[in-house]
CSV table of N, CA, C and O in Angstrom, one decimal:
chain,number,residue,atom,x,y,z
T,122,MET,N,-9.2,6.1,-9.6
T,122,MET,CA,-8.4,5.2,-8.9
T,122,MET,C,-7.0,5.0,-9.6
T,122,MET,O,-6.9,4.8,-10.8
T,123,GLU,N,-5.9,5.1,-8.8
T,123,GLU,CA,-4.6,4.9,-9.3
T,123,GLU,C,-4.2,3.4,-9.4
T,123,GLU,O,-4.9,2.7,-8.7
T,124,THR,N,-3.4,3.1,-10.2
T,124,THR,CA,-2.9,1.7,-10.3
T,124,THR,C,-1.4,1.6,-10.2
T,124,THR,O,-0.7,2.5,-10.6
T,125,PHE,N,-1.0,0.5,-9.6
T,125,PHE,CA,0.5,0.2,-9.5
T,125,PHE,C,0.6,-1.2,-10.2
T,125,PHE,O,0.0,-2.1,-9.8
T,126,LYS,N,1.4,-1.2,-11.2
T,126,LYS,CA,1.7,-2.5,-11.9
T,126,LYS,C,3.0,-3.2,-11.3
T,126,LYS,O,4.0,-2.5,-11.4
T,127,LEU,N,2.8,-4.3,-11.0
T,127,LEU,CA,3.9,-5.1,-10.5
T,127,LEU,C,4.7,-5.5,-11.8
T,127,LEU,O,4.2,-5.8,-12.8
T,128,ARG,N,6.0,-5.6,-11.6
T,128,ARG,CA,6.9,-6.1,-12.7
T,128,ARG,C,6.6,-7.6,-12.9
T,128,ARG,O,6.2,-8.3,-11.9
T,129,PRO,N,6.9,-8.2,-14.0
T,129,PRO,CA,6.7,-9.7,-14.2
T,129,PRO,C,7.4,-10.5,-13.2
T,129,PRO,O,6.9,-11.6,-12.9
T,130,ASP,N,8.5,-10.1,-12.7
T,130,ASP,CA,9.3,-10.9,-11.7
T,130,ASP,C,8.9,-10.6,-10.2
T,130,ASP,O,9.5,-11.2,-9.4
T,131,GLU,N,7.9,-9.7,-10.0
T,131,GLU,CA,7.4,-9.5,-8.6
T,131,GLU,C,6.1,-10.1,-8.3
T,131,GLU,O,5.2,-10.2,-9.2
T,132,GLU,N,6.0,-10.7,-7.2
T,132,GLU,CA,4.8,-11.3,-6.7
T,132,GLU,C,3.9,-10.3,-5.9
T,132,GLU,O,2.7,-10.4,-5.9
T,133,TYR,N,4.6,-9.3,-5.2
T,133,TYR,CA,4.0,-8.4,-4.3
T,133,TYR,C,4.8,-7.2,-4.1
T,133,TYR,O,6.0,-7.1,-4.5
T,134,ILE,N,4.2,-6.2,-3.5
T,134,ILE,CA,4.9,-5.0,-3.0
T,134,ILE,C,4.4,-4.8,-1.6
T,134,ILE,O,3.2,-4.9,-1.3
T,135,GLU,N,5.3,-4.4,-0.7
T,135,GLU,CA,4.9,-4.2,0.7
T,135,GLU,C,4.1,-2.9,0.8
T,135,GLU,O,4.4,-1.9,0.1
T,136,LEU,N,3.2,-2.9,1.7
T,136,LEU,CA,2.2,-1.8,1.8
T,136,LEU,C,3.0,-0.4,2.1
T,136,LEU,O,2.6,0.5,1.4
T,137,ASN,N,3.9,-0.4,2.9
T,137,ASN,CA,4.6,0.9,3.1
T,137,ASN,C,5.3,1.4,1.9
T,137,ASN,O,5.3,2.6,1.6
T,138,ASN,N,5.8,0.5,1.1
T,138,ASN,CA,6.5,0.9,-0.2
T,138,ASN,C,5.4,1.3,-1.2
T,138,ASN,O,5.7,2.2,-2.1
T,139,LEU,N,4.3,0.7,-1.1
T,139,LEU,CA,3.2,1.1,-2.1
T,139,LEU,C,2.8,2.5,-1.9
T,139,LEU,O,2.6,3.3,-2.8
T,140,LEU,N,2.6,2.9,-0.6
T,140,LEU,CA,2.2,4.2,-0.3
T,140,LEU,C,3.2,5.2,-0.8
T,140,LEU,O,2.9,6.3,-1.4
T,141,LYS,N,4.5,4.9,-0.7
T,141,LYS,CA,5.5,5.8,-1.3
T,141,LYS,C,5.5,5.8,-2.8
T,141,LYS,O,5.6,6.8,-3.5
T,142,ALA,N,5.3,4.6,-3.4
T,142,ALA,CA,5.2,4.5,-4.9
T,142,ALA,C,4.1,5.4,-5.5
T,142,ALA,O,4.2,6.0,-6.5
T,143,PHE,N,2.9,5.4,-4.7
T,143,PHE,CA,1.8,6.3,-5.2
T,143,PHE,C,2.1,7.7,-5.0
T,143,PHE,O,1.4,8.6,-5.5
T,144,GLY,N,3.1,8.1,-4.1
T,144,GLY,CA,3.4,9.5,-3.8
T,144,GLY,C,2.4,10.0,-2.8
T,144,GLY,O,2.3,11.2,-2.6
T,145,TRP,N,1.8,9.1,-2.0
T,145,TRP,CA,0.8,9.6,-1.0
T,145,TRP,C,1.5,9.9,0.3
T,145,TRP,O,1.0,10.7,1.2
T,146,VAL,N,2.8,9.4,0.5
T,146,VAL,CA,3.6,9.9,1.6
T,146,VAL,C,5.0,10.3,1.1
T,146,VAL,O,5.4,9.9,0.1
T,147,ALA,N,5.6,11.2,1.9
T,147,ALA,CA,7.0,11.6,1.5
T,147,ALA,C,8.0,10.6,1.8
T,147,ALA,O,9.1,10.6,1.0
T,148,THR,N,7.9,10.0,2.9
T,148,THR,CA,9.0,9.0,3.3
T,148,THR,C,8.5,7.7,3.8
T,148,THR,O,7.3,7.6,4.1
T,149,GLY,N,9.5,6.7,3.9
T,149,GLY,CA,9.1,5.5,4.5
T,149,GLY,C,8.6,5.6,6.0
T,149,GLY,O,7.7,4.9,6.4
T,150,GLY,N,9.3,6.5,6.7
T,150,GLY,CA,8.9,6.7,8.1
T,150,GLY,C,7.5,7.3,8.2
T,150,GLY,O,6.8,6.8,9.1
T,151,GLU,N,7.1,8.2,7.3
T,151,GLU,CA,5.7,8.6,7.3
T,151,GLU,C,4.7,7.6,7.1
T,151,GLU,O,3.7,7.4,7.7
T,152,ALA,N,5.1,6.7,6.1
T,152,ALA,CA,4.2,5.5,5.8
T,152,ALA,C,4.0,4.7,6.9
T,152,ALA,O,2.9,4.3,7.3
T,153,LYS,N,5.1,4.3,7.7
T,153,LYS,CA,5.0,3.5,8.8
T,153,LYS,C,4.1,4.1,9.9
T,153,LYS,O,3.2,3.5,10.5
T,154,ILE,N,4.2,5.4,10.1
T,154,ILE,CA,3.4,6.1,11.2
T,154,ILE,C,1.9,6.0,10.8
T,154,ILE,O,1.1,5.8,11.6
T,155,ARG,N,1.7,6.4,9.5
T,155,ARG,CA,0.3,6.4,9.0
T,155,ARG,C,-0.4,5.0,9.1
T,155,ARG,O,-1.5,4.8,9.5
T,156,ILE,N,0.5,4.0,8.8
T,156,ILE,CA,-0.1,2.6,8.9
T,156,ILE,C,-0.3,2.2,10.4
T,156,ILE,O,-1.4,1.7,10.7
T,157,ASP,N,0.6,2.5,11.2
T,157,ASP,CA,0.5,2.2,12.6
T,157,ASP,C,-0.7,2.9,13.2
T,157,ASP,O,-1.3,2.3,14.2
T,158,ASN,N,-1.0,4.1,12.8
T,158,ASN,CA,-2.2,4.9,13.3
T,158,ASN,C,-3.5,4.4,12.7
T,158,ASN,O,-4.6,5.0,13.1
T,159,GLY,N,-3.5,3.4,11.9
T,159,GLY,CA,-4.8,2.9,11.4
T,159,GLY,C,-5.4,3.8,10.4
T,159,GLY,O,-6.6,3.7,10.1
T,160,GLU,N,-4.6,4.5,9.6
T,160,GLU,CA,-5.1,5.5,8.6
T,160,GLU,C,-5.3,4.9,7.3
T,160,GLU,O,-5.7,5.5,6.3
T,161,VAL,N,-4.9,3.5,7.1
T,161,VAL,CA,-4.9,3.0,5.8
T,161,VAL,C,-5.8,1.7,5.8
T,161,VAL,O,-5.8,0.9,6.7
T,162,THR,N,-6.6,1.5,4.8
T,162,THR,CA,-7.4,0.4,4.6
T,162,THR,C,-7.0,-0.4,3.4
T,162,THR,O,-6.6,0.2,2.4
T,163,VAL,N,-7.0,-1.7,3.5
T,163,VAL,CA,-6.8,-2.7,2.4
T,163,VAL,C,-7.9,-3.6,2.3
T,163,VAL,O,-8.4,-4.2,3.2
T,164,ASN,N,-8.5,-3.5,1.0
T,164,ASN,CA,-9.6,-4.3,0.8
T,164,ASN,C,-10.8,-4.1,1.8
T,164,ASN,O,-11.4,-5.1,2.4
T,165,ASP,N,-11.0,-2.9,2.1
T,165,ASP,CA,-12.1,-2.4,3.1
T,165,ASP,C,-11.9,-2.7,4.5
T,165,ASP,O,-12.8,-2.7,5.3
T,166,GLU,N,-10.6,-3.1,5.0
T,166,GLU,CA,-10.3,-3.4,6.3
T,166,GLU,C,-9.1,-2.5,6.7
T,166,GLU,O,-8.1,-2.4,6.0
T,167,VAL,N,-9.2,-2.0,8.0
T,167,VAL,CA,-8.0,-1.3,8.4
T,167,VAL,C,-6.8,-2.2,8.5
T,167,VAL,O,-6.9,-3.3,9.0
T,168,GLU,N,-5.7,-1.8,8.0
T,168,GLU,CA,-4.5,-2.6,8.0
T,168,GLU,C,-3.4,-1.9,8.8
T,168,GLU,O,-3.1,-0.7,8.5
T,169,THR,N,-2.8,-2.6,9.8
T,169,THR,CA,-1.8,-2.0,10.6
T,169,THR,C,-0.5,-2.8,10.4
T,169,THR,O,0.6,-2.5,11.0
T,170,ARG,N,-0.4,-3.7,9.5
T,170,ARG,CA,0.9,-4.4,9.1
T,170,ARG,C,1.6,-3.6,8.1
T,170,ARG,O,1.2,-3.5,7.0
T,171,ARG,N,2.8,-3.0,8.5
T,171,ARG,CA,3.5,-2.2,7.6
T,171,ARG,C,4.0,-2.9,6.3
T,171,ARG,O,4.0,-2.3,5.3
T,172,ARG,N,4.4,-4.1,6.5
T,172,ARG,CA,4.9,-4.9,5.4
T,172,ARG,C,3.9,-5.9,4.8
T,172,ARG,O,4.4,-6.9,4.2
T,173,LYS,N,2.7,-5.6,4.9
T,173,LYS,CA,1.7,-6.5,4.3
T,173,LYS,C,2.0,-6.6,2.8
T,173,LYS,O,2.3,-5.7,2.1
T,174,LYS,N,1.9,-7.9,2.4
T,174,LYS,CA,2.3,-8.2,0.9
T,174,LYS,C,1.0,-7.8,0.1
T,174,LYS,O,0.0,-8.5,0.2
T,175,MET,N,1.2,-6.7,-0.7
T,175,MET,CA,0.0,-6.3,-1.5
T,175,MET,C,0.2,-7.0,-2.9
T,175,MET,O,1.2,-7.0,-3.6
T,176,LYS,N,-0.8,-7.8,-3.2
T,176,LYS,CA,-0.8,-8.6,-4.4
T,176,LYS,C,-1.8,-8.1,-5.5
T,176,LYS,O,-2.6,-7.3,-5.2
T,177,VAL,N,-1.7,-8.6,-6.6
T,177,VAL,CA,-2.7,-8.3,-7.7
T,177,VAL,C,-4.1,-8.3,-7.2
T,177,VAL,O,-4.5,-9.3,-6.6
T,178,GLY,N,-4.8,-7.2,-7.5
T,178,GLY,CA,-6.2,-7.2,-7.1
T,178,GLY,C,-6.5,-6.5,-5.8
T,178,GLY,O,-7.6,-6.1,-5.5
T,179,ASP,N,-5.4,-6.3,-4.9
T,179,ASP,CA,-5.6,-5.6,-3.7
T,179,ASP,C,-5.8,-4.1,-3.9
T,179,ASP,O,-5.3,-3.5,-4.8
T,180,VAL,N,-6.8,-3.6,-3.0
T,180,VAL,CA,-7.1,-2.2,-3.2
T,180,VAL,C,-6.8,-1.5,-1.8
T,180,VAL,O,-7.1,-2.0,-0.8
T,181,VAL,N,-6.1,-0.4,-1.9
T,181,VAL,CA,-5.7,0.4,-0.8
T,181,VAL,C,-6.4,1.8,-0.8
T,181,VAL,O,-6.5,2.4,-1.8
T,182,VAL,N,-6.8,2.3,0.4
T,182,VAL,CA,-7.4,3.6,0.5
T,182,VAL,C,-6.7,4.3,1.6
T,182,VAL,O,-6.4,3.8,2.7
T,183,PHE,N,-6.3,5.6,1.3
T,183,PHE,CA,-5.6,6.5,2.3
T,183,PHE,C,-5.9,7.9,2.1
T,183,PHE,O,-5.8,8.4,0.9
T,184,GLU,N,-6.5,8.5,3.0
T,184,GLU,CA,-6.9,9.9,2.9
T,184,GLU,C,-7.8,10.2,1.7
T,184,GLU,O,-7.5,11.2,1.0
T,185,GLY,N,-8.7,9.4,1.4
T,185,GLY,CA,-9.6,9.6,0.3
T,185,GLY,C,-9.0,9.2,-1.0
T,185,GLY,O,-9.7,9.3,-2.1
T,186,GLN,N,-7.8,8.8,-1.1
T,186,GLN,CA,-7.2,8.3,-2.4
T,186,GLN,C,-7.3,6.8,-2.4
T,186,GLN,O,-7.1,6.1,-1.4
T,187,LYS,N,-7.5,6.3,-3.6
T,187,LYS,CA,-7.7,4.9,-3.8
T,187,LYS,C,-6.7,4.4,-4.9
T,187,LYS,O,-6.6,5.0,-5.9
T,188,GLY,N,-6.2,3.2,-4.5
T,188,GLY,CA,-5.2,2.7,-5.5
T,188,GLY,C,-5.4,1.1,-5.5
T,188,GLY,O,-5.7,0.5,-4.6
T,189,LYS,N,-5.0,0.5,-6.7
T,189,LYS,CA,-5.1,-0.8,-6.9
T,189,LYS,C,-3.8,-1.5,-7.4
T,189,LYS,O,-3.1,-0.8,-8.3
T,190,VAL,N,-3.4,-2.6,-7.0
T,190,VAL,CA,-2.3,-3.4,-7.5
T,190,VAL,C,-2.6,-4.2,-8.7
T,190,VAL,O,-3.7,-4.9,-8.6
T,191,GLU,N,-1.9,-4.1,-9.8
T,191,GLU,CA,-2.2,-4.9,-10.9
T,191,GLU,C,-1.0,-5.7,-11.3
T,191,GLU,O,0.1,-5.4,-11.0
């Protein structure tokens, strides 16, 4: 499982930006399409909100890859 560490001054990262940060998608546009198509799950539920606020402890799964926000 990959991890993404929030900076001390950050409360969250938006889901579309998290996919880019992990390197799972090449562009923000691709992230939006993948999220819109229901290809991403957050905490075991399909997530279609592109700008979902991902906070500490949230787990995202995309194409067999798993990541956690810390």
